[in-house]
Amino acid sequence: MLSGTLQNEHDTLAQQTLGEGTQLLRAVTQLADKREVVASEDIFSKSGIKLVSSGTQLSGQFYEKLVAHKLLKPVEESLSVTGALSASALVLLAFEEAVRVPALAPLLAQPETLERIQGYFHGVEVPAPLALKLTVMQVERPQLFRHSLLVSVLSVVLGVRANLPKDELQALALASAFHDMGELCIDPDILAPQHLMNGDERRYLTTHPITGYLMVRGFKELPPAVAEGVWQHHERLDGSGYPYGLTGEQIGNVARYLAVAEFVSSLLEKNGADKRISMKLRLNLNKYDGQAVGIVCALFGDASAGDEKLPSESVLITRLTQVGELFEGWMAFRKTLSPVVIDEIAYFAERVESLRMMVLEPGYDQCRLEDLLPQGGQGCSEICHELTVLLDELSWQLKDLIQVLERKLATRGWSLPASRRNDFNGWMAQVQRFVAG
């Protein structure tokens, strides 16, 4: 782990969340109503009270008894479950999940593909506590489990195409399967798509890679790079990721491929394989590993633009004009700041500049984006689709930037001089209007 106040706060929250174990304990006891979960040893409280005898079959009714005490050791270390997932079972489930995705079926169609993937797991043992957590995820959080399976297969496909060595492929596949395990410690109601997170709830989401790391580390059965991949999977090469804002070479190879696989998986789950994948990756070249991005673009480069309904030309013009005004406003505001002030808000200024370059580097001029719209004719739909993807990505990243600002203000307070805050707030109001639109 890294040093520093913010890092320590993330670490402390992750350790507290894992130590309390309330959500995981609830999920385990709920699982016990559906699968046979047995105490493999006596379960004690930290004060020495024996709470459950070895050999006892648990049920949901044990939750209240166990949650009332601080346990001597994590409950998953004292339990066994019927049908716990092994590495070979995990491979089969992941393969089955992946072939249901139309865009992936051709990549996995060769008869030897499954056999080859299984070969990477020969002799790999999933430690019993992690096997139990995977089973909890499979039964109690099926959507999260299916996402992890899909990411695992995509990671292996990318790793094979990149000719990664076997030990890295094993680490990549396992880290992919475990990467969101930390979310088992978060109230599932917070993670529901319809729920609007507040700042405090978002802290738990931000720390879930660390929570997952704490769950996975220390198992000698696993390649060392597995735990590292889990806690780095939301880091980005340009420093815009979390929980630590790592950059470049600070991020391991496993996490680099895992990040791209998760990005692609999310788009496949939402939209299928259309040109949105290569377009969005092109708009984020500074965030992701170049070799992994190149492989993805080669795999999905021939995808169609999809048949979703595009915004009207008037809506696009309005949104594109807003983008131009946003960046013009930022550049004007930035010129009023001294180098010292810019250094003090570097975390914010660098992100905004990164977004500006995201628009410029593919060949767009953000001040004249609306001029790119063709007046009908061949290529109109294609250009409208590409600009729509650009606007969607920019909106998503501005939302993330707002959340970053809220987190920084909560932990560090304002470093912007009082004389400049009104102008800054005026510009942020423009950002909020764009995001809301």
mmCIF file of C-alpha atoms in Angstrom, residues 45-370:
data_model
loop_
_atom_site.group_PDB
_atom_site.id
_atom_site.type_symbol
_atom_site.label_atom_id
_atom_site.label_comp_id
_atom_site.label_asym_id
_atom_site.label_seq_id
_atom_site.Cartn_x
_atom_site.Cartn_y
_atom_site.Cartn_z
ATOM 1 C CA SER A 45 -15.903 -14.453 19.659
ATOM 2 C CA LYS A 46 -12.836 -12.334 20.430
ATOM 3 C CA SER A 47 -13.788 -12.515 24.094
ATOM 4 C CA GLY A 48 -13.523 -16.318 23.994
ATOM 5 C CA ILE A 49 -17.222 -17.248 23.839
ATOM 6 C CA LYS A 50 -17.919 -20.297 21.678
ATOM 7 C CA LEU A 51 -20.715 -19.229 19.348
ATOM 8 C CA VAL A 52 -20.965 -22.228 17.014
ATOM 9 C CA SER A 53 -19.658 -25.774 17.463
ATOM 10 C CA SER A 54 -17.711 -27.568 14.770
ATOM 11 C CA GLY A 55 -20.001 -29.627 12.533
ATOM 12 C CA THR A 56 -23.020 -27.359 13.032
ATOM 13 C CA GLN A 57 -25.051 -26.677 9.907
ATOM 14 C CA LEU A 58 -25.787 -22.961 9.656
ATOM 15 C CA SER A 59 -28.949 -21.207 8.542
ATOM 16 C CA GLY A 60 -30.109 -17.634 8.164
ATOM 17 C CA GLN A 61 -31.120 -17.648 11.827
ATOM 18 C CA PHE A 62 -27.446 -17.633 12.857
ATOM 19 C CA TYR A 63 -26.975 -14.071 11.556
ATOM 20 C CA GLU A 64 -28.298 -12.299 14.659
ATOM 21 C CA LYS A 65 -26.230 -14.521 16.947
ATOM 22 C CA LEU A 66 -22.985 -13.983 15.045
ATOM 23 C CA VAL A 67 -23.374 -10.293 14.216
ATOM 24 C CA ALA A 68 -23.805 -9.474 17.919
ATOM 25 C CA HIS A 69 -20.140 -10.372 18.544
ATOM 26 C CA LYS A 70 -16.729 -9.488 17.192
ATOM 27 C CA LEU A 71 -15.455 -12.793 15.825
ATOM 28 C CA LEU A 72 -12.030 -14.155 16.665
ATOM 29 C CA LYS A 73 -11.344 -14.750 12.958
ATOM 30 C CA PRO A 74 -13.213 -14.034 9.709
ATOM 31 C CA VAL A 75 -16.253 -16.305 9.543
ATOM 32 C CA GLU A 76 -15.379 -17.643 6.079
ATOM 33 C CA GLU A 77 -12.218 -19.218 7.499
ATOM 34 C CA SER A 78 -14.336 -21.454 9.735
ATOM 35 C CA LEU A 79 -16.934 -22.655 7.227
ATOM 36 C CA SER A 80 -17.264 -25.101 4.364
ATOM 37 C CA VAL A 81 -19.998 -25.068 1.741
ATOM 38 C CA THR A 82 -21.361 -27.844 -0.432
ATOM 39 C CA GLY A 83 -20.515 -27.232 -4.079
ATOM 40 C CA ALA A 84 -17.896 -24.555 -3.413
ATOM 41 C CA LEU A 85 -16.402 -23.345 -6.675
ATOM 42 C CA SER A 86 -13.071 -24.798 -7.788
ATOM 43 C CA ALA A 87 -10.798 -23.293 -10.421
ATOM 44 C CA SER A 88 -11.965 -25.806 -13.056
ATOM 45 C CA ALA A 89 -15.640 -25.135 -12.257
ATOM 46 C CA LEU A 90 -14.947 -21.425 -12.476
ATOM 47 C CA VAL A 91 -13.464 -21.845 -15.956
ATOM 48 C CA LEU A 92 -16.506 -23.783 -17.195
ATOM 49 C CA LEU A 93 -18.957 -21.234 -15.792
ATOM 50 C CA ALA A 94 -16.977 -18.339 -17.238
ATOM 51 C CA PHE A 95 -16.830 -19.995 -20.650
ATOM 52 C CA GLU A 96 -20.573 -20.700 -20.593
ATOM 53 C CA GLU A 97 -21.307 -17.102 -19.635
ATOM 54 C CA ALA A 98 -19.060 -15.710 -22.346
ATOM 55 C CA VAL A 99 -20.463 -17.763 -25.218
ATOM 56 C CA ARG A 100 -23.901 -16.308 -24.448
ATOM 57 C CA VAL A 101 -22.550 -12.937 -25.604
ATOM 58 C CA PRO A 102 -22.986 -12.868 -29.402
ATOM 59 C CA ALA A 103 -19.838 -10.808 -29.960
ATOM 60 C CA LEU A 104 -17.685 -13.270 -28.013
ATOM 61 C CA ALA A 105 -19.068 -16.530 -29.384
ATOM 62 C CA PRO A 106 -16.916 -16.408 -32.584
ATOM 63 C CA LEU A 107 -13.766 -15.798 -30.501
ATOM 64 C CA LEU A 108 -14.457 -18.912 -28.421
ATOM 65 C CA ALA A 109 -15.922 -21.135 -31.126
ATOM 66 C CA GLN A 110 -12.848 -23.291 -31.807
ATOM 67 C CA PRO A 111 -13.195 -26.661 -30.018
ATOM 68 C CA GLU A 112 -9.720 -26.401 -28.508
ATOM 69 C CA THR A 113 -10.337 -22.970 -26.950
ATOM 70 C CA LEU A 114 -11.947 -24.265 -23.750
ATOM 71 C CA GLU A 115 -9.297 -26.954 -23.389
ATOM 72 C CA ARG A 116 -6.570 -24.364 -23.819
ATOM 73 C CA ILE A 117 -8.098 -22.056 -21.205
ATOM 74 C CA GLN A 118 -8.500 -24.964 -18.785
ATOM 75 C CA GLY A 119 -4.819 -25.731 -19.243
ATOM 76 C CA TYR A 120 -3.882 -22.387 -17.729
ATOM 77 C CA PHE A 121 -5.625 -23.460 -14.519
ATOM 78 C CA HIS A 122 -4.073 -26.887 -14.208
ATOM 79 C CA GLY A 123 -2.941 -27.300 -10.612
ATOM 80 C CA VAL A 124 -4.406 -23.963 -9.491
ATOM 81 C CA GLU A 125 -6.240 -24.227 -6.171
ATOM 82 C CA VAL A 126 -8.812 -21.673 -5.054
ATOM 83 C CA PRO A 127 -8.394 -21.297 -1.273
ATOM 84 C CA ALA A 128 -11.486 -22.431 0.657
ATOM 85 C CA PRO A 129 -12.359 -18.966 2.079
ATOM 86 C CA LEU A 130 -12.277 -17.452 -1.420
ATOM 87 C CA ALA A 131 -14.237 -20.386 -2.862
ATOM 88 C CA LEU A 132 -16.915 -19.714 -0.249
ATOM 89 C CA LYS A 133 -17.031 -16.025 -1.196
ATOM 90 C CA LEU A 134 -17.308 -16.877 -4.885
ATOM 91 C CA THR A 135 -20.223 -19.180 -4.051
ATOM 92 C CA VAL A 136 -21.834 -16.391 -2.025
ATOM 93 C CA MET A 137 -21.403 -14.102 -5.031
ATOM 94 C CA GLN A 138 -22.839 -16.740 -7.385
ATOM 95 C CA VAL A 139 -25.980 -17.304 -5.295
ATOM 96 C CA GLU A 140 -26.584 -13.958 -3.572
ATOM 97 C CA ARG A 141 -25.119 -11.473 -6.094
ATOM 98 C CA PRO A 142 -25.638 -13.254 -9.455
ATOM 99 C CA GLN A 143 -25.282 -10.119 -11.588
ATOM 100 C CA LEU A 144 -21.946 -9.292 -9.960
ATOM 101 C CA PHE A 145 -20.845 -12.912 -10.391
ATOM 102 C CA ARG A 146 -21.746 -13.012 -14.101
ATOM 103 C CA HIS A 147 -19.887 -9.741 -14.638
ATOM 104 C CA SER A 148 -16.784 -11.198 -12.968
ATOM 105 C CA LEU A 149 -16.982 -14.312 -15.146
ATOM 106 C CA LEU A 150 -17.239 -12.265 -18.323
ATOM 107 C CA VAL A 151 -14.315 -10.059 -17.301
ATOM 108 C CA SER A 152 -12.261 -13.174 -16.542
ATOM 109 C CA VAL A 153 -12.814 -14.658 -20.006
ATOM 110 C CA LEU A 154 -12.104 -11.354 -21.730
ATOM 111 C CA SER A 155 -8.924 -10.988 -19.696
ATOM 112 C CA VAL A 156 -7.728 -14.421 -20.766
ATOM 113 C CA VAL A 157 -8.537 -13.684 -24.420
ATOM 114 C CA LEU A 158 -6.533 -10.456 -24.237
ATOM 115 C CA GLY A 159 -3.694 -12.177 -22.385
ATOM 116 C CA VAL A 160 -3.507 -15.039 -24.896
ATOM 117 C CA ARG A 161 -3.508 -12.607 -27.839
ATOM 118 C CA ALA A 162 -0.707 -10.663 -26.125
ATOM 119 C CA ASN A 163 1.317 -13.859 -25.551
ATOM 120 C CA LEU A 164 1.563 -13.264 -21.819
ATOM 121 C CA PRO A 165 3.434 -15.999 -19.926
ATOM 122 C CA LYS A 166 1.387 -18.700 -18.197
ATOM 123 C CA ASP A 167 1.905 -17.355 -14.677
ATOM 124 C CA GLU A 168 0.641 -13.915 -15.719
ATOM 125 C CA LEU A 169 -2.340 -15.479 -17.490
ATOM 126 C CA GLN A 170 -3.244 -17.421 -14.342
ATOM 127 C CA ALA A 171 -2.901 -14.306 -12.214
ATOM 128 C CA LEU A 172 -4.929 -12.271 -14.721
ATOM 129 C CA ALA A 173 -7.783 -14.781 -14.868
ATOM 130 C CA LEU A 174 -7.982 -15.194 -11.089
ATOM 131 C CA ALA A 175 -7.663 -11.478 -10.364
ATOM 132 C CA SER A 176 -10.480 -10.909 -12.862
ATOM 133 C CA ALA A 177 -12.697 -13.444 -11.101
ATOM 134 C CA PHE A 178 -11.951 -11.865 -7.700
ATOM 135 C CA HIS A 179 -11.726 -8.212 -8.744
ATOM 136 C CA ASP A 180 -15.098 -7.071 -7.364
ATOM 137 C CA MET A 181 -15.128 -9.386 -4.338
ATOM 138 C CA GLY A 182 -14.781 -6.329 -2.099
ATOM 139 C CA GLU A 183 -18.320 -5.350 -3.086
ATOM 140 C CA LEU A 184 -19.592 -8.249 -0.968
ATOM 141 C CA CYS A 185 -18.886 -5.986 2.014
ATOM 142 C CA ILE A 186 -21.113 -3.195 0.643
ATOM 143 C CA ASP A 187 -24.858 -3.045 1.224
ATOM 144 C CA PRO A 188 -26.337 -4.284 -2.096
ATOM 145 C CA ASP A 189 -29.053 -1.607 -1.890
ATOM 146 C CA ILE A 190 -26.324 1.039 -2.285
ATOM 147 C CA LEU A 191 -25.121 -0.639 -5.485
ATOM 148 C CA ALA A 192 -28.601 -0.953 -7.021
ATOM 149 C CA PRO A 193 -28.728 0.855 -10.408
ATOM 150 C CA GLN A 194 -31.693 2.988 -9.347
ATOM 151 C CA HIS A 195 -29.969 4.175 -6.158
ATOM 152 C CA LEU A 196 -28.332 7.613 -6.196
ATOM 153 C CA MET A 197 -25.227 7.409 -4.002
ATOM 154 C CA ASN A 198 -24.360 10.148 -1.576
ATOM 155 C CA GLY A 199 -20.764 11.108 -0.810
ATOM 156 C CA ASP A 200 -20.440 8.829 2.200
ATOM 157 C CA GLU A 201 -21.779 5.814 0.316
ATOM 158 C CA ARG A 202 -19.447 6.520 -2.585
ATOM 159 C CA ARG A 203 -16.488 6.197 -0.197
ATOM 160 C CA TYR A 204 -17.312 2.515 0.208
ATOM 161 C CA LEU A 205 -17.394 2.024 -3.551
ATOM 162 C CA THR A 206 -14.075 3.831 -3.914
ATOM 163 C CA THR A 207 -12.442 1.541 -1.336
ATOM 164 C CA HIS A 208 -13.822 -1.771 -2.639
ATOM 165 C CA PRO A 209 -10.567 -2.583 -4.531
ATOM 166 C CA ILE A 210 -8.664 -2.304 -1.237
ATOM 167 C CA THR A 211 -11.266 -4.418 0.574
ATOM 168 C CA GLY A 212 -10.924 -7.034 -2.163
ATOM 169 C CA TYR A 213 -7.140 -6.878 -1.876
ATOM 170 C CA LEU A 214 -7.348 -7.507 1.871
ATOM 171 C CA MET A 215 -9.544 -10.531 1.179
ATOM 172 C CA VAL A 216 -7.217 -12.041 -1.428
ATOM 173 C CA ARG A 217 -3.717 -11.292 -0.143
ATOM 174 C CA GLY A 218 -1.742 -13.777 1.893
ATOM 175 C CA PHE A 219 -2.867 -16.992 0.163
ATOM 176 C CA LYS A 220 0.217 -18.955 -0.865
ATOM 177 C CA GLU A 221 -1.878 -20.958 -3.337
ATOM 178 C CA LEU A 222 -2.300 -17.867 -5.529
ATOM 179 C CA PRO A 223 0.239 -16.087 -7.746
ATOM 180 C CA PRO A 224 1.385 -12.874 -5.985
ATOM 181 C CA ALA A 225 0.143 -10.709 -8.842
ATOM 182 C CA VAL A 226 -3.494 -11.691 -8.140
ATOM 183 C CA ALA A 227 -3.847 -9.473 -5.072
ATOM 184 C CA GLU A 228 -2.054 -6.590 -6.795
ATOM 185 C CA GLY A 229 -4.374 -6.867 -9.795
ATOM 186 C CA VAL A 230 -7.436 -6.728 -7.534
ATOM 187 C CA TRP A 231 -6.450 -3.507 -5.747
ATOM 188 C CA GLN A 232 -5.219 -1.766 -8.928
ATOM 189 C CA HIS A 233 -8.044 -2.667 -11.321
ATOM 190 C CA HIS A 234 -9.621 0.816 -11.165
ATOM 191 C CA GLU A 235 -6.332 2.690 -11.507
ATOM 192 C CA ARG A 236 -5.639 4.447 -14.816
ATOM 193 C CA LEU A 237 -2.324 5.248 -16.481
ATOM 194 C CA ASP A 238 -2.984 9.001 -16.450
ATOM 195 C CA GLY A 239 -3.637 9.026 -12.695
ATOM 196 C CA SER A 240 -7.402 9.531 -12.986
ATOM 197 C CA GLY A 241 -8.284 6.191 -11.391
ATOM 198 C CA TYR A 242 -8.837 5.155 -7.792
ATOM 199 C CA PRO A 243 -8.279 4.414 -4.954
ATOM 200 C CA TYR A 244 -4.712 5.800 -5.077
ATOM 201 C CA GLY A 245 -4.424 7.687 -8.366
ATOM 202 C CA LEU A 246 -1.468 5.585 -9.526
ATOM 203 C CA THR A 247 0.179 6.416 -12.841
ATOM 204 C CA GLY A 248 2.149 4.652 -15.567
ATOM 205 C CA GLU A 249 4.636 2.075 -14.351
ATOM 206 C CA GLN A 250 3.156 2.097 -10.854
ATOM 207 C CA ILE A 251 0.364 -0.073 -12.272
ATOM 208 C CA GLY A 252 1.151 -3.754 -12.814
ATOM 209 C CA ASN A 253 0.603 -5.636 -16.058
ATOM 210 C CA VAL A 254 -2.226 -7.766 -14.650
ATOM 211 C CA ALA A 255 -4.191 -4.679 -13.593
ATOM 212 C CA ARG A 256 -3.597 -3.026 -16.987
ATOM 213 C CA TYR A 257 -5.225 -5.894 -18.879
ATOM 214 C CA LEU A 258 -7.915 -6.332 -16.253
ATOM 215 C CA ALA A 259 -8.895 -2.655 -16.557
ATOM 216 C CA VAL A 260 -9.366 -2.953 -20.324
ATOM 217 C CA ALA A 261 -11.267 -6.245 -19.987
ATOM 218 C CA GLU A 262 -13.657 -4.718 -17.441
ATOM 219 C CA PHE A 263 -14.188 -1.656 -19.620
ATOM 220 C CA VAL A 264 -15.056 -3.813 -22.637
ATOM 221 C CA SER A 265 -17.193 -6.159 -20.553
ATOM 222 C CA SER A 266 -19.301 -3.261 -19.275
ATOM 223 C CA LEU A 267 -19.925 -2.050 -22.818
ATOM 224 C CA LEU A 268 -20.749 -5.553 -24.072
ATOM 225 C CA GLU A 269 -23.208 -6.092 -21.239
ATOM 226 C CA LYS A 270 -24.898 -2.773 -21.963
ATOM 227 C CA ASN A 271 -24.773 -2.387 -25.733
ATOM 228 C CA GLY A 272 -23.210 -5.430 -27.390
ATOM 229 C CA ALA A 273 -20.203 -5.157 -29.699
ATOM 230 C CA ASP A 274 -20.708 -1.978 -31.669
ATOM 231 C CA LYS A 275 -18.289 0.746 -32.658
ATOM 232 C CA ARG A 276 -18.760 2.332 -29.250
ATOM 233 C CA ILE A 277 -15.987 0.075 -27.946
ATOM 234 C CA SER A 278 -13.250 1.257 -30.293
ATOM 235 C CA MET A 279 -14.530 4.836 -30.222
ATOM 236 C CA LYS A 280 -14.484 5.060 -26.426
ATOM 237 C CA LEU A 281 -11.066 3.457 -26.234
ATOM 238 C CA ARG A 282 -9.791 5.939 -28.793
ATOM 239 C CA LEU A 283 -11.093 8.742 -26.584
ATOM 240 C CA ASN A 284 -9.233 7.280 -23.590
ATOM 241 C CA LEU A 285 -5.869 6.301 -25.025
ATOM 242 C CA ASN A 286 -4.052 7.976 -22.144
ATOM 243 C CA LYS A 287 -5.871 5.851 -19.554
ATOM 244 C CA TYR A 288 -5.391 2.276 -20.786
ATOM 245 C CA ASP A 289 -2.546 -0.012 -21.829
ATOM 246 C CA GLY A 290 -1.797 0.536 -25.515
ATOM 247 C CA GLN A 291 -1.172 -3.118 -26.363
ATOM 248 C CA ALA A 292 -4.402 -4.257 -24.708
ATOM 249 C CA VAL A 293 -6.334 -1.478 -26.457
ATOM 250 C CA GLY A 294 -4.858 -2.489 -29.816
ATOM 251 C CA ILE A 295 -5.975 -6.089 -29.297
ATOM 252 C CA VAL A 296 -9.513 -5.011 -28.407
ATOM 253 C CA CYS A 297 -9.775 -2.732 -31.438
ATOM 254 C CA ALA A 298 -8.600 -5.592 -33.662
ATOM 255 C CA LEU A 299 -11.167 -7.950 -32.130
ATOM 256 C CA PHE A 300 -14.129 -5.579 -32.423
ATOM 257 C CA GLY A 301 -12.975 -3.188 -35.137
ATOM 258 C CA ASP A 302 -15.451 -4.490 -37.718
ATOM 259 C CA ALA A 303 -18.484 -4.086 -35.449
ATOM 260 C CA SER A 304 -21.390 -2.085 -36.782
ATOM 261 C CA ALA A 305 -22.483 1.246 -35.378
ATOM 262 C CA GLY A 306 -25.587 -0.339 -33.903
ATOM 263 C CA ASP A 307 -29.220 0.542 -34.532
ATOM 264 C CA GLU A 308 -29.996 2.628 -31.449
ATOM 265 C CA LYS A 309 -31.916 5.847 -31.912
ATOM 266 C CA LEU A 310 -29.557 8.812 -32.225
ATOM 267 C CA PRO A 311 -30.323 12.291 -30.847
ATOM 268 C CA SER A 312 -31.806 14.786 -33.252
ATOM 269 C CA GLU A 313 -29.467 17.166 -35.048
ATOM 270 C CA SER A 314 -30.752 20.115 -32.996
ATOM 271 C CA VAL A 315 -30.004 18.280 -29.723
ATOM 272 C CA LEU A 316 -26.528 17.378 -30.944
ATOM 273 C CA ILE A 317 -25.812 20.967 -31.983
ATOM 274 C CA THR A 318 -26.927 22.233 -28.568
ATOM 275 C CA ARG A 319 -24.777 19.717 -26.720
ATOM 276 C CA LEU A 320 -21.740 20.258 -28.946
ATOM 277 C CA THR A 321 -22.033 24.020 -28.536
ATOM 278 C CA GLN A 322 -22.126 23.537 -24.753
ATOM 279 C CA VAL A 323 -18.878 21.568 -24.936
ATOM 280 C CA GLY A 324 -17.153 24.343 -26.837
ATOM 281 C CA GLU A 325 -18.366 26.929 -24.332
ATOM 282 C CA LEU A 326 -17.273 24.755 -21.408
ATOM 283 C CA PHE A 327 -13.684 24.485 -22.556
ATOM 284 C CA GLU A 328 -13.511 28.119 -23.682
ATOM 285 C CA GLY A 329 -14.763 29.105 -20.222
ATOM 286 C CA TRP A 330 -12.206 26.895 -18.522
ATOM 287 C CA MET A 331 -9.302 28.271 -20.533
ATOM 288 C CA ALA A 332 -10.395 31.839 -19.751
ATOM 289 C CA PHE A 333 -10.696 31.035 -16.035
ATOM 290 C CA ARG A 334 -7.336 29.243 -15.984
ATOM 291 C CA LYS A 335 -5.588 32.327 -17.377
ATOM 292 C CA THR A 336 -6.680 34.281 -14.304
ATOM 293 C CA LEU A 337 -4.875 31.891 -11.928
ATOM 294 C CA SER A 338 -1.284 32.239 -10.826
ATOM 295 C CA PRO A 339 1.116 29.300 -11.287
ATOM 296 C CA VAL A 340 1.049 28.770 -7.514
ATOM 297 C CA VAL A 341 -2.747 28.420 -7.460
ATOM 298 C CA ILE A 342 -2.688 26.104 -10.472
ATOM 299 C CA ASP A 343 -0.212 23.895 -8.634
ATOM 300 C CA GLU A 344 -2.511 23.822 -5.602
ATOM 301 C CA ILE A 345 -5.477 22.591 -7.665
ATOM 302 C CA ALA A 346 -3.337 20.481 -10.000
ATOM 303 C CA TYR A 347 -5.456 17.368 -9.408
ATOM 304 C CA PHE A 348 -8.442 19.230 -10.904
ATOM 305 C CA ALA A 349 -6.681 21.269 -13.583
ATOM 306 C CA GLU A 350 -4.920 18.178 -14.948
ATOM 307 C CA ARG A 351 -8.204 16.275 -15.225
ATOM 308 C CA VAL A 352 -9.911 19.102 -17.107
ATOM 309 C CA GLU A 353 -6.922 19.412 -19.438
ATOM 310 C CA SER A 354 -7.046 15.660 -19.987
ATOM 311 C CA LEU A 355 -10.699 15.943 -21.025
ATOM 312 C CA ARG A 356 -9.871 18.808 -23.357
ATOM 313 C CA MET A 357 -7.154 16.709 -24.973
ATOM 314 C CA MET A 358 -9.559 13.768 -25.199
ATOM 315 C CA VAL A 359 -11.589 15.933 -27.571
ATOM 316 C CA LEU A 360 -8.635 17.432 -29.438
ATOM 317 C CA GLU A 361 -6.443 14.359 -29.990
ATOM 318 C CA PRO A 362 -8.935 12.428 -32.189
ATOM 319 C CA GLY A 363 -9.005 15.503 -34.457
ATOM 320 C CA TYR A 364 -11.898 17.488 -33.025
ATOM 321 C CA ASP A 365 -11.790 21.200 -32.242
ATOM 322 C CA GLN A 366 -13.950 21.590 -29.144
ATOM 323 C CA CYS A 367 -14.792 25.185 -30.021
ATOM 324 C CA ARG A 368 -16.274 24.217 -33.392
ATOM 325 C CA LEU A 369 -17.622 20.703 -32.773
ATOM 326 C CA GLU A 370 -21.045 21.586 -34.147
#
